[in-house]
Amino acid sequence: MCAILFDLGNVLVRYAHDATVAAVAALYGVAPATLSQALTAQETDFGLGLLAVPDFLTSLNRSLGREIDAGRFARAFCAGLARDDAALAYALSLQKRAPVQIGAISNTNEIHVVWLDQHIPELAGFELVMMSNEVHLLKPDPAIFELALEGLAMPAAQVLFIDDLAANVEAAQALGMTGIVHADWAVTPVQIEAWLASL
């Protein structure tokens, strides 16, 4: 038995951060740089699940001087998210192989998790799904990978982790997992198949 753990944003799900920033900045009538500065002040706590949506939104409304309701904000905040049907289909095809389990570990937040639940129903078929705001850990903290290994009940040597950020992959590798830095879906499946063949 082996497991393949995927990051979500820019691996199995398309995420254009600039599009989200532009949409939310337009909602508040401020420059993207101003919006980014306001987000940076609290994005870590939001990603860790230490800041609930009402508090996150109240803080932004106060700092940017405009009252935006939760529904409008959520729609703008999810503007950069989109399905990647081919990537999701490939991931699910891996799970159809008897000895392979698939899972996901994502640095995300409560608003994006709602979007994922609505638009990526495939996640319900994954062996393991870990959202940073739900486990109160962010990659590349080794603890999130240790928690994943515990959930899989599998040694690190039998796990492949795929992420678009090298720092996250390096953290997984430091625990004994094999890692792939994803950049292109023309390349990543070849690397995955090579890993599976090596087991």
XYZ file of C-alpha atoms in Angstrom:
199
model
C 0.000 0.000 0.000
C 1.169 3.543 -0.803
C -0.305 7.036 -0.737
C -0.074 10.136 -2.904
C -0.848 13.434 -1.196
C -1.623 16.474 -3.332
C -1.675 20.155 -2.556
C -4.889 21.746 -3.852
C -4.161 25.315 -4.997
C -2.340 25.308 -8.348
C -2.083 21.525 -8.277
C -5.574 19.980 -8.304
C -7.444 23.290 -8.233
C -6.571 26.408 -10.191
C -5.915 29.399 -7.981
C -5.027 32.868 -9.252
C -4.258 34.901 -6.134
C -4.007 38.114 -8.156
C -7.565 37.609 -9.415
C -8.833 37.252 -5.861
C -6.949 40.344 -4.717
C -8.246 42.360 -7.693
C -11.858 41.277 -7.090
C -11.797 42.055 -3.374
C -9.943 45.343 -3.940
C -12.606 46.395 -6.463
C -15.322 45.536 -3.925
C -13.718 47.878 -1.393
C -12.754 50.508 -3.943
C -9.081 50.368 -3.015
C -5.858 49.586 -4.852
C -4.780 45.911 -4.914
C -1.649 46.824 -2.949
C -3.773 48.377 -0.192
C -5.966 45.285 -0.052
C -2.925 42.976 0.048
C -1.513 44.902 3.001
C -4.806 44.569 4.887
C -4.983 40.828 4.154
C -1.371 40.184 5.140
C -2.031 41.433 8.652
C -4.389 38.530 9.372
C -4.007 35.874 6.680
C -1.918 33.559 8.881
C -4.526 33.468 11.650
C -7.290 33.020 9.056
C -5.382 30.159 7.432
C -4.841 28.532 10.828
C -8.536 28.746 11.641
C -7.825 31.030 14.587
C -9.904 33.820 13.062
C -13.546 33.165 12.151
C -15.084 34.662 9.009
C -17.166 37.313 10.842
C -14.101 38.555 12.711
C -11.951 38.449 9.566
C -14.540 40.455 7.637
C -15.173 42.929 10.469
C -11.463 43.634 10.679
C -11.190 44.206 6.922
C -14.290 46.405 6.852
C -12.880 48.492 9.684
C -9.404 48.842 8.189
C -10.675 49.610 4.675
C -13.565 51.852 5.739
C -16.424 50.090 3.997
C -19.180 47.708 5.139
C -19.192 44.671 2.832
C -21.604 41.843 3.623
C -20.380 38.260 3.954
C -22.010 36.975 0.761
C -20.513 39.604 -1.520
C -17.164 39.260 0.160
C -17.099 35.474 -0.192
C -17.900 35.660 -3.915
C -15.054 38.117 -4.508
C -12.676 36.217 -2.223
C -13.230 33.077 -4.317
C -12.773 34.845 -7.675
C -9.391 33.223 -8.248
C -10.579 29.640 -7.713
C -11.511 27.282 -10.557
C -11.783 23.550 -11.123
C -9.029 21.683 -12.948
C -11.055 18.801 -14.340
C -8.119 16.999 -15.931
C -5.997 17.123 -12.766
C -8.858 15.909 -10.592
C -9.668 13.093 -13.003
C -6.047 11.956 -13.008
C -5.882 11.979 -9.207
C -9.054 9.913 -8.966
C -7.728 7.474 -11.570
C -4.762 6.797 -9.289
C -7.060 5.762 -6.466
C -8.649 3.105 -8.679
C -5.368 1.225 -8.510
C -5.763 -1.212 -5.630
C -2.628 -0.340 -3.624
C -2.840 3.467 -4.026
C -4.594 5.899 -1.680
C -4.871 9.592 -2.494
C -5.269 12.575 -0.233
C -4.925 16.335 -0.080
C -3.209 18.797 2.254
C -4.020 22.448 1.674
C -3.158 25.780 3.225
C -6.580 27.352 2.931
C -9.282 29.110 4.948
C -12.914 28.797 5.934
C -14.286 30.700 2.926
C -12.311 28.689 0.389
C -13.259 25.422 2.103
C -16.935 26.248 1.523
C -16.131 26.837 -2.162
C -14.210 23.559 -2.349
C -17.094 21.662 -0.753
C -19.474 23.102 -3.333
C -17.312 22.840 -6.448
C -14.934 19.931 -5.835
C -17.170 17.052 -4.676
C -14.390 14.669 -5.714
C -12.622 15.440 -2.435
C -15.215 13.328 -0.631
C -13.680 10.287 -2.325
C -10.149 10.988 -1.094
C -8.695 8.838 1.670
C -7.474 11.913 3.548
C -8.263 15.629 3.255
C -6.522 18.077 5.584
C -7.392 21.781 5.482
C -5.056 24.062 7.434
C -7.879 26.007 9.065
C -9.440 22.770 10.343
C -6.274 21.209 11.774
C -4.759 24.555 12.882
C -1.485 23.865 11.099
C 0.074 25.393 7.996
C 2.571 23.886 5.578
C 5.562 23.730 5.777
C 5.166 23.007 9.507
C 6.352 19.387 9.875
C 3.463 18.744 12.260
C 0.914 18.861 9.439
C 2.780 16.143 7.555
C 3.173 14.073 10.705
C -0.585 14.349 11.252
C -1.189 13.191 7.678
C 1.042 10.155 8.165
C -0.821 9.343 11.357
C -4.140 9.615 9.526
C -2.932 7.340 6.737
C -1.350 4.911 9.219
C 1.485 4.614 6.738
C 5.266 5.109 6.948
C 6.699 8.173 5.230
C 8.697 6.037 2.801
C 5.446 4.885 1.205
C 4.066 8.393 0.669
C 4.536 10.804 -2.226
C 3.744 14.485 -1.659
C 3.109 16.927 -4.522
C 3.010 20.710 -4.090
C 3.736 23.737 -6.249
C 5.922 25.294 -3.532
C 9.406 23.874 -3.003
C 9.473 24.758 0.719
C 6.446 22.549 1.353
C 7.926 19.667 -0.618
C 11.228 19.978 1.239
C 9.407 19.799 4.592
C 7.719 16.559 3.539
C 10.998 15.138 2.276
C 12.680 15.924 5.591
C 10.267 13.470 7.207
C 11.116 10.752 4.696
C 8.413 11.247 2.080
C 9.217 11.458 -1.606
C 8.394 14.892 -3.002
C 7.567 16.430 -6.365
C 7.482 20.168 -6.999
C 4.592 20.504 -9.425
C 4.803 22.996 -12.279
C 3.295 21.313 -15.327
C 0.693 18.569 -15.738
C 2.596 17.378 -18.787
C 5.477 16.449 -16.461
C 4.029 15.580 -13.059
C 2.176 12.391 -14.129
C 5.422 11.032 -15.598
C 7.136 11.619 -12.253
C 4.239 10.013 -10.359
C 4.284 6.936 -12.608
C 8.047 6.623 -12.171
C 7.634 6.711 -8.377
C 4.914 4.075 -8.466
C 7.063 1.863 -10.681
C 9.948 2.152 -8.218
C 8.015 0.754 -5.262
